[in-house]
C-alpha positions in Angstrom: -15.9 -13.8 -0.2 -17.0 -11.6 -2.9 -15.7 -7.9 -3.2 -19.1 -6.6 -2.3 -19.1 -8.1 1.2 -15.9 -6.4 1.9 -15.5 -3.6 4.4 -13.8 -0.5 4.5 -10.6 -0.2 6.9 -8.9 3.1 5.9 -8.2 5.5 3.0 -5.1 7.7 3.4 -5.0 10.4 0.9 -2.4 13.0 0.5 -1.6 15.6 -2.4 2.0 15.3 -3.9 3.8 17.8 -5.8 4.7 15.6 -8.7 3.2 15.0 -12.4 0.8 12.0 -12.2 3.3 10.0 -14.8 6.0 10.2 -12.5 4.1 9.3 -9.4 2.6 6.4 -11.4 6.0 5.2 -12.4 6.8 4.6 -8.7 3.3 3.0 -7.9 3.0 0.5 -10.9 6.5 -0.7 -10.5 5.3 -3.8 -8.7 7.6 -5.6 -7.3 10.4 -3.0 -7.4 9.6 -1.0 -3.9 12.6 -1.7 -2.1 14.3 1.3 -3.5 11.9 3.4 -1.7 9.7 1.6 0.8 11.1 2.4 4.3 11.6 -0.6 6.2 11.9 -3.0 3.1 14.9 -5.4 3.8 14.0 -7.3 0.5 11.1 -7.5 -2.1 11.1 -10.3 -4.4 8.7 -10.9 -7.3 7.1 -14.0 -8.7 5.5 -13.8 -12.3 4.6 -10.8 -14.1 1.4 -8.7 -14.5 -1.9 -9.6 -13.1 -1.4 -12.5 -10.6 2.1 -12.0 -9.8 3.2 -12.0 -6.2 5.4 -9.4 -4.4 6.8 -10.8 -1.2 8.3 -7.9 1.5 10.7 -9.0 4.2 10.0 -6.0 6.5 10.9 -4.3 9.6 8.8 -1.1 10.9 11.0 1.8 10.7 9.2 3.9 13.2 6.4 4.0 15.5 5.2 1.6 18.4 6.1 -1.5 16.3 9.8 -0.1 15.4 12.1 -3.0 15.0 9.5 -5.7 14.6 10.0 -7.7 11.5 7.8 -10.0 9.5 7.1 -11.3 6.0 4.0 -10.5 4.1 3.0 -10.7 0.4 0.4 -9.1 -2.1 -0.9 -10.4 -5.2 -1.8 -8.1 -8.1 -5.4 -8.7 -8.8 -6.2 -5.5 -11.0 -4.2 -2.7 -12.8 -6.0 -0.1 -14.9 -3.5 2.1 -16.2 -5.6 4.7 -17.8 -7.1 5.3 -14.4 -3.9 5.2 -12.4 -5.4 2.5 -10.3 -4.2 -1.0 -9.3 -5.4 -3.4 -6.5 -3.5 -6.2 -4.7 -4.8 -8.9 -2.5 -2.7 -8.8 1.0 -1.6 -11.5 2.9 -0.5 -10.8 6.4 0.9 -13.5 9.1 -0.6 -11.1 11.8 -4.2 -11.8 10.2 -4.1 -15.3 8.7 -7.9 -15.5 8.5 -8.2 -11.9 6.8 -9.0 -11.4 3.1 -8.0 -8.0 2.4 -7.1 -6.0 -0.6 -5.3 -2.6 -1.0 -5.9 -0.1 -3.9 -3.8 2.7 -5.0 -5.5 5.3 -7.0 -3.8 8.7 -8.3 -5.7 11.7 -9.8 -4.2 14.6 -11.7 -4.4 17.7 -9.9 -2.6 20.0 -12.7 0.8 19.5 -14.7 3.1 19.1 -11.2 0.5 17.9 -8.6 -1.2 14.7 -8.3 -3.8 13.2 -5.4 -2.7 9.9 -3.9 -5.3 7.6 -2.3 -4.5 4.3 -0.5 -7.6 2.3 0.2 -7.8 -0.9 2.3 -10.5 -3.3 2.5 -11.2 -6.8 3.4 -13.5 -9.4 5.6 -15.2 -7.9 8.6 -12.8 -7.9 11.7 -13.9 -7.7 15.5 -13.7 -4.1 16.6 -10.5 -4.6 18.7 -8.5 -6.2 15.7 -9.9 -3.4 13.3 -8.8 -0.6 15.5 -5.0 -1.9 15.8 -5.3 -2.6 11.8 -6.4 1.0 11.1 -3.9 2.7 13.2 -1.1 0.4 11.6 -2.5 1.0 8.1 -2.7 4.8 8.4 0.5 5.4 9.6 1.9 2.9 6.8 0.1 4.5 4.0 1.1 7.9 4.9 4.8 7.1 5.4 4.8 5.0 2.0 3.0 8.4 0.1 5.6 10.6 1.5 8.4 8.2 0.7 7.2 8.3 -2.9 6.9 11.9 -2.9 10.5 12.4 -1.7 11.7 10.3 -4.5 10.4 12.9 -6.9 11.6 15.9 -5.3 13.2 18.1 -8.0 16.8 19.1 -7.1 17.0 22.8 -8.3 
């Protein structure tokens, strides 16, 4: 399946009170998410750079799926540090036939403010699956962006 045949699942956008370089330091730590990723029981990494695969042992920390545990993996497929952007192929056991990609993009809004966009796209899904997936991703991406922002809060 070519990237041009992918459909948009969702985009979650939040502004973060942190310099883009500090936020990028967390986002670009591919495989080092356990320190800030709510619900990550463990994160392992195979390889380094493009083609590396991170595997999460995950439990939903909140919401309607609270306590549900599963393992999923993501393969780093693109990274552009100059644009503060990276894309990874997502493999989820609850959607085994889905081809999906997540993309994180950061934009500087000033010396101490950044915009974080988390974009999900993939193969077409039936409407009933799309609605469930979109709800899950919206909640998760928002929670993850907040968790990263909280890591960067300055203690005065």
